[in-house]
Short mmCIF file of C-alpha atoms in Angstrom, two decimals:
data_model
loop_
_atom_site.label_atom_id
_atom_site.label_comp_id
_atom_site.label_asym_id
_atom_site.label_seq_id
_atom_site.Cartn_x
_atom_site.Cartn_y
_atom_site.Cartn_z
CA MET A 624 -0.57 -0.29 -0.13
CA ALA A 625 3.08 2.65 1.18
CA PHE A 626 4.54 1.41 -2.72
CA SER A 627 1.44 2.49 -4.65
CA VAL A 628 1.42 6.26 -2.45
CA LEU A 629 4.91 6.80 -3.23
CA PHE A 630 4.70 5.68 -6.86
CA LEU A 631 1.65 7.35 -7.52
CA ALA A 632 3.17 10.49 -5.76
CA PHE A 633 6.51 9.81 -7.73
CA ASP A 634 4.18 9.44 -11.07
CA LYS A 635 2.74 13.12 -10.22
CA ILE A 636 6.11 14.07 -11.14
CA PHE A 637 6.07 12.97 -15.07
CA ILE A 638 3.13 16.36 -15.08
CA LEU A 639 6.04 18.72 -15.67
CA VAL A 640 7.47 16.36 -18.50
CA ALA A 641 3.69 16.30 -20.12
CA ASN A 642 3.79 20.32 -19.46
CA ARG A 643 7.49 21.07 -20.91
CA SER A 644 6.72 19.28 -23.93
CA ALA A 645 4.10 21.07 -25.55
CA ASP A 646 6.76 23.69 -24.16
CA ALA A 647 9.72 22.49 -26.39
CA GLU A 648 7.59 22.27 -29.30
CA ALA A 649 8.16 24.05 -32.67
CA ASP A 650 4.93 23.77 -34.41
CA LYS A 651 2.18 25.09 -32.48
CA ARG A 652 0.16 24.70 -34.68
CA LEU A 653 -2.55 21.47 -33.59
CA GLU A 654 -1.85 22.86 -30.50
CA LEU A 655 -3.69 26.19 -30.94
CA LEU A 656 -6.22 24.38 -32.53
CA LEU A 657 -6.97 23.20 -29.20
CA ASN A 658 -6.87 26.48 -27.80
CA GLY A 659 -8.98 27.82 -30.45
CA GLU A 660 -6.74 29.65 -31.65
CA ILE A 661 -7.25 29.26 -35.53
CA ASN A 662 -10.23 30.89 -37.08
CA LYS A 663 -9.79 31.67 -39.85
CA ASP A 664 -12.63 31.37 -43.30
CA LEU A 665 -10.38 29.51 -45.19
CA ILE A 666 -8.50 26.11 -44.31
CA ILE A 667 -6.16 23.74 -46.31
CA ALA A 668 -5.70 20.48 -45.52
CA GLY A 669 -3.00 17.32 -45.95
CA SER A 670 0.42 16.37 -46.43
CA SER A 671 3.91 18.05 -47.74
CA ARG A 672 2.02 18.43 -51.06
CA GLY A 673 0.60 21.14 -48.99
CA SER A 674 2.32 22.62 -46.86
CA ARG A 675 4.73 23.16 -49.57
CA ASP A 676 2.66 24.06 -53.02
CA ILE A 677 0.21 26.83 -51.54
CA ILE A 678 0.92 29.92 -49.66
CA ALA A 679 -1.60 30.71 -47.44
CA SER A 680 -0.81 34.16 -46.31
CA ARG A 681 -0.89 34.72 -50.73
CA ILE A 682 -4.70 33.06 -50.67
CA GLU A 683 -5.63 35.91 -48.15
CA GLU A 684 -3.61 38.91 -49.66
CA ILE A 685 -5.43 38.73 -52.98
CA THR A 686 -9.17 37.50 -51.65
CA GLY A 687 -9.37 39.11 -48.36
CA LEU A 688 -10.31 35.48 -46.64
CA SER A 689 -8.26 34.75 -43.45
CA SER A 690 -6.56 31.76 -44.52
CA TYR A 691 -4.12 29.03 -42.55
CA ASN A 692 -2.47 26.03 -44.10
CA LEU A 693 -2.67 22.97 -41.65
CA CYS A 694 -1.19 20.24 -43.78
CA TYR A 695 1.31 17.91 -42.25
CA PRO A 696 4.39 16.48 -44.02
CA GLY A 697 4.24 12.74 -44.10
CA SER A 698 0.60 12.64 -43.61
CA ASN A 699 -1.54 10.79 -44.42
CA VAL A 700 -5.71 11.48 -44.73
CA GLU A 701 -6.39 9.57 -41.90
CA PHE A 702 -4.54 12.26 -39.69
CA HIS A 703 -6.05 15.09 -41.64
CA GLU A 704 -9.49 13.87 -40.43
CA PHE A 705 -8.04 14.16 -37.02
CA VAL A 706 -7.27 17.66 -37.37
CA LEU A 707 -10.40 18.60 -39.07
CA ARG A 708 -12.64 17.21 -37.09
CA THR A 709 -9.99 18.83 -34.54
CA LEU A 710 -10.53 22.76 -35.88
CA LEU A 711 -14.16 21.53 -35.45
CA GLU A 712 -14.55 20.86 -32.04
CA PHE A 713 -12.18 23.54 -30.87
CA ASN A 714 -13.01 26.49 -33.32
CA LYS A 715 -15.62 28.40 -35.60
CA PRO A 716 -15.79 26.13 -38.82
CA PRO A 717 -14.11 27.82 -42.25
CA GLU A 718 -16.36 28.77 -44.56
CA ILE A 719 -13.82 26.81 -47.15
CA VAL A 720 -11.41 23.91 -46.59
CA LEU A 721 -8.83 22.97 -49.26
CA LEU A 722 -8.17 19.20 -49.04
CA VAL A 723 -5.13 18.91 -51.11
CA VAL A 724 -4.85 15.36 -52.32
CA ASP A 725 -2.26 13.29 -52.57
CA ASP A 726 -1.60 11.79 -56.70
CA ASP A 727 -2.22 8.32 -56.15
CA ILE A 728 -1.70 7.36 -53.36
CA GLU A 729 -4.69 8.79 -50.98
CA PHE A 730 -5.96 5.59 -50.39
CA LEU A 731 -3.24 3.44 -50.83
CA PRO A 732 -0.27 1.81 -48.87
CA ASN A 733 1.91 3.68 -48.52
CA GLU A 734 5.45 4.39 -45.73
CA LYS A 735 6.77 7.67 -45.99
CA ALA A 736 2.22 8.46 -45.08
CA ILE A 737 1.38 7.89 -41.91
CA PHE A 738 -0.60 8.95 -38.87
CA ARG A 739 1.52 11.96 -37.01
CA LEU A 740 1.89 10.36 -33.57
CA ASP A 741 4.15 12.26 -33.22
CA ARG A 742 2.46 15.44 -33.39
CA LEU A 743 0.08 14.04 -30.59
CA TYR A 744 2.77 12.76 -28.01
CA PRO A 745 3.96 16.43 -27.36
CA LEU A 746 0.08 17.37 -26.30
CA VAL A 747 -0.58 14.70 -24.07
CA LYS A 748 -1.21 17.45 -21.51
CA TYR A 749 -4.66 17.87 -23.96
CA SER A 750 -7.02 15.21 -22.39
CA TYR A 751 -8.62 14.78 -26.33
CA ILE A 752 -5.40 13.84 -27.37
CA ARG A 753 -5.01 11.42 -24.51
CA GLN A 754 -8.69 10.35 -25.87
CA GLU A 755 -7.41 10.76 -29.45
CA LEU A 756 -4.51 8.09 -28.69
CA ILE A 757 -7.47 5.96 -26.59
CA ASP A 758 -9.52 5.76 -29.54
CA ARG A 759 -6.74 4.89 -32.09
CA GLY A 760 -5.23 1.64 -29.88
CA GLU A 761 -2.40 2.68 -28.82
CA LYS A 762 -3.03 3.73 -24.81
CA ASP A 763 -5.05 1.61 -22.56
CA ARG A 764 -7.90 3.32 -21.33
CA TYR A 765 -7.58 2.69 -17.72
CA LEU A 766 -4.04 3.08 -17.76
CA SER A 767 -3.94 7.26 -19.08
CA ARG A 768 -6.63 7.88 -16.38
CA VAL A 769 -3.89 6.55 -13.49
CA PHE A 770 -0.75 7.15 -14.35
CA VAL A 771 0.73 9.91 -16.25
CA LEU A 772 3.50 7.75 -17.30
CA HIS A 773 1.52 5.73 -19.33
CA ASN A 774 0.50 8.69 -21.18
CA LEU A 775 4.37 9.28 -22.49
CA ASN A 776 6.31 8.56 -25.11
CA LYS A 777 11.12 8.09 -25.27
CA ALA A 778 10.12 11.80 -27.65
CA ASN A 779 8.50 13.03 -24.38
CA PHE A 780 12.17 13.06 -22.43
CA ASP A 781 13.59 15.10 -25.10
CA LEU A 782 13.02 18.10 -23.40
CA ARG A 783 15.16 20.76 -25.28
CA GLU A 784 13.85 23.01 -27.11
CA LYS A 785 12.87 22.35 -30.45
CA LYS A 786 14.06 24.59 -33.47
CA PHE A 787 12.84 24.26 -37.51
CA SER A 788 14.53 22.68 -39.68
CA SER A 789 15.71 24.25 -43.12
CA LEU A 790 12.76 21.88 -44.54
CA ASP A 791 9.55 22.26 -42.45
CA THR A 792 10.02 26.23 -41.18
CA ILE A 793 7.10 27.49 -41.02
CA MET A 794 5.31 30.43 -42.36
CA HIS A 795 2.98 32.62 -39.50
CA CYS A 796 -0.05 31.61 -41.96
CA GLY A 797 1.51 27.72 -41.55
CA SER A 798 2.68 26.61 -45.07
CA MET A 799 5.90 25.94 -45.31
CA PRO A 800 7.92 26.18 -48.69
CA VAL A 801 10.94 25.44 -49.38
CA SER A 802 13.91 27.98 -52.09
CA PHE A 803 16.26 24.72 -52.60
CA GLN A 804 16.59 21.87 -55.08
CA ARG A 805 16.95 17.68 -53.63
CA LYS A 806 20.22 17.33 -54.27
CA ASP A 807 20.16 13.47 -52.66
CA LYS A 808 17.93 11.92 -55.22
CA SER A 809 17.31 11.45 -58.85
CA TRP A 810 14.30 12.94 -59.91
CA ASP A 811 13.37 12.69 -64.53
CA PHE A 812 9.71 13.72 -65.24
CA ASP A 813 7.33 10.27 -65.68
CA PRO A 814 5.43 10.26 -69.02
CA ALA A 815 3.49 6.72 -67.68
CA GLU A 816 -0.14 7.03 -67.67
CA ARG A 817 -1.23 5.07 -64.49
CA ASP A 818 -3.79 3.20 -64.23
CA TYR A 819 -4.86 2.82 -60.50
CA PRO A 820 -5.63 0.10 -58.26
CA LEU A 821 -8.85 -0.13 -56.64
CA THR A 822 -7.76 -3.53 -55.22
CA LEU A 823 -5.07 -2.32 -53.08
CA GLU A 824 -6.97 1.13 -51.27
CA GLU A 825 -7.13 0.59 -46.88
CA VAL A 826 -10.29 0.73 -46.09
CA SER A 827 -9.84 3.09 -42.95
CA LYS A 828 -8.45 5.89 -45.59
CA VAL A 829 -11.24 6.14 -47.55
CA LYS A 830 -13.35 5.70 -44.40
CA ALA A 831 -11.85 8.62 -43.10
CA PHE A 832 -12.10 10.69 -47.18
CA LYS A 833 -15.83 10.20 -46.26
CA LYS A 834 -15.84 11.13 -43.15
CA ILE A 835 -13.98 15.05 -44.06
CA LEU A 836 -17.19 15.83 -46.74
CA THR A 837 -19.85 14.20 -44.04
CA TYR A 838 -17.74 17.11 -41.71
CA CYS A 839 -18.21 19.77 -44.44
CA SER A 840 -21.39 18.99 -45.95
CA ASN A 841 -23.12 18.84 -41.62
CA ASN A 842 -21.29 22.73 -41.26
CA ASP A 843 -22.38 24.34 -44.58
CA ILE A 844 -18.18 24.17 -45.35
CA ARG A 845 -17.33 24.66 -49.05
CA LEU A 846 -15.25 21.43 -49.54
CA VAL A 847 -12.58 21.68 -52.73
CA ILE A 848 -10.77 19.51 -53.43
CA LEU A 849 -7.30 20.13 -55.04
CA PHE A 850 -5.10 17.86 -56.99
CA PRO A 851 -1.87 19.22 -57.08
CA PRO A 852 1.02 19.45 -59.64
CA ASN A 853 3.24 16.92 -59.67
CA TYR A 854 6.82 16.51 -61.93
CA LYS A 855 5.04 13.69 -63.86
CA ASN A 856 1.74 12.93 -65.92
CA PHE A 857 -1.48 13.17 -64.06
CA SER A 858 -3.21 10.11 -63.24
CA LYS A 859 -6.73 10.49 -64.68
CA SER A 860 -8.00 7.57 -62.91
CA PHE A 861 -6.76 8.55 -59.76
CA GLU A 862 -9.01 11.93 -60.64
CA ARG A 863 -12.27 9.58 -61.63
CA ARG A 864 -11.77 7.70 -58.14
CA ILE A 865 -11.91 10.72 -55.68
CA ARG A 866 -14.77 12.70 -57.89
CA ASP A 867 -16.36 9.36 -57.99
CA LEU A 868 -16.25 8.70 -54.05
CA ALA A 869 -16.67 13.00 -53.14
CA GLY A 870 -19.71 13.08 -55.15
CA ASN A 871 -21.78 16.25 -57.28
CA LYS A 872 -21.72 18.46 -53.98
CA THR A 873 -18.23 18.93 -53.66
CA PHE A 874 -15.61 21.87 -56.00
CA PHE A 875 -12.39 20.00 -57.53
CA TYR A 876 -9.56 22.02 -59.45
CA LYS A 877 -6.91 20.42 -60.70
CA TYR A 878 -3.45 22.35 -61.97
CA ASP A 879 -3.14 23.64 -64.88
CA CYS A 880 -1.43 20.87 -67.08
CA ASP A 881 -0.87 22.94 -70.08
CA ASN A 882 0.95 25.15 -68.47
CA PRO A 883 4.46 24.34 -69.45
CA VAL A 884 5.73 25.28 -65.70
CA TYR A 885 4.88 22.23 -64.59
CA THR A 886 6.99 20.42 -66.67
CA ASN A 887 9.56 22.51 -66.11
CA LYS A 888 11.83 20.70 -63.21
CA ASP A 889 13.74 23.92 -62.18
CA PHE A 890 10.22 24.75 -60.29
CA TYR A 891 10.38 21.79 -58.13
CA TYR A 892 11.25 20.78 -54.78
CA ASP A 893 11.18 16.73 -55.84
CA GLN A 894 9.03 15.37 -57.90
CA GLU A 895 5.66 15.74 -55.85
CA HIS A 896 6.70 18.84 -54.27
CA LEU A 897 6.93 22.37 -55.55
CA ILE A 898 9.47 24.87 -54.60
CA SER A 899 8.87 28.26 -53.61
CA GLU A 900 8.60 29.72 -57.12
CA GLY A 901 6.40 26.69 -58.18
CA ALA A 902 4.31 27.53 -55.28
CA PHE A 903 3.63 30.84 -55.22
CA LEU A 904 2.62 30.40 -59.15
CA PHE A 905 0.43 27.75 -58.04
CA THR A 906 -1.17 29.85 -55.46
CA GLU A 907 -1.61 32.35 -57.91
CA GLU A 908 -3.71 29.80 -60.18
CA LEU A 909 -5.58 28.76 -57.30
CA THR A 910 -6.39 32.68 -55.96
CA ARG A 911 -8.00 33.09 -59.18
CA TYR A 912 -10.20 30.06 -59.37
CA LEU A 913 -11.35 31.38 -55.79
CA THR A 914 -12.18 34.92 -57.36
CA ASP A 915 -13.32 34.01 -60.41
CA SER A 916 -15.37 31.19 -59.62
CA LEU A 917 -16.65 29.48 -56.39
CA LEU A 918 -16.01 33.16 -54.30
CA VAL A 919 -18.43 34.89 -57.29
CA THR A 920 -21.59 32.39 -58.27
CA GLY A 921 -20.77 29.63 -54.31
CA LYS A 922 -22.04 26.73 -57.32
CA ASN A 923 -19.38 25.99 -59.65
CA TYR A 924 -18.86 22.15 -59.38
CA GLN A 925 -16.85 21.17 -62.03
#
């Protein structure tokens, strides 16, 4: 009995570790969501293509819509669903959500695109985050309520102040453009026409995508599904799959495949991501669509 009391008292020390983990983070976006501080007209959701290729502050400058980028490199659609759900739980619904999809791996197995648990663990001081870890089977419901230590992982014990890398530097608007090209990997334009492998889809990812559709419908949010540039031939079969799932009450925007910029290697970081010059051009192109079509009529399903 005495040992149990002593252990429980010792366990409470780890509250300090949990608090410090949150304070030490460089990327504060998820914590801002939890604190209800991302109340914007337009939100961008997605993975690294959204974070690199779209500059939220430029959209805001041109349209007058307050805009914020909540894209996370290395994340999958299940994480995007979590981000949007968290946004709606603690903040006012945006007018528009731009969902950037990954051609053509959005619903396919991919070890480079995951649910970013590493973004959750630094914020385990929040009950909402602890519950998400429980719901995802990462933590035990009972132990999570009793022991602080149970909620932590080894990353929580790195209490050093985190800093942005040259690749992942976040602007005040949440976007993360890069100004240089990748040099450690060879990449060339891929002209191949690819058939979308429907049978390889993961059910959990398709379900997450459908949840995003439901959130937007239930909250009167105009959802725009974006197909960003790639240094490869655009997958029409992937586009058809996305359109079939999304239905006719969703907006779609595909980059201008005829624009020679998007077949110019100088505008890319690698095969999947633009550098800042390319991101600026794509953002301008996207903003023209928002200004000329979506924001004018509100009913331009393409």
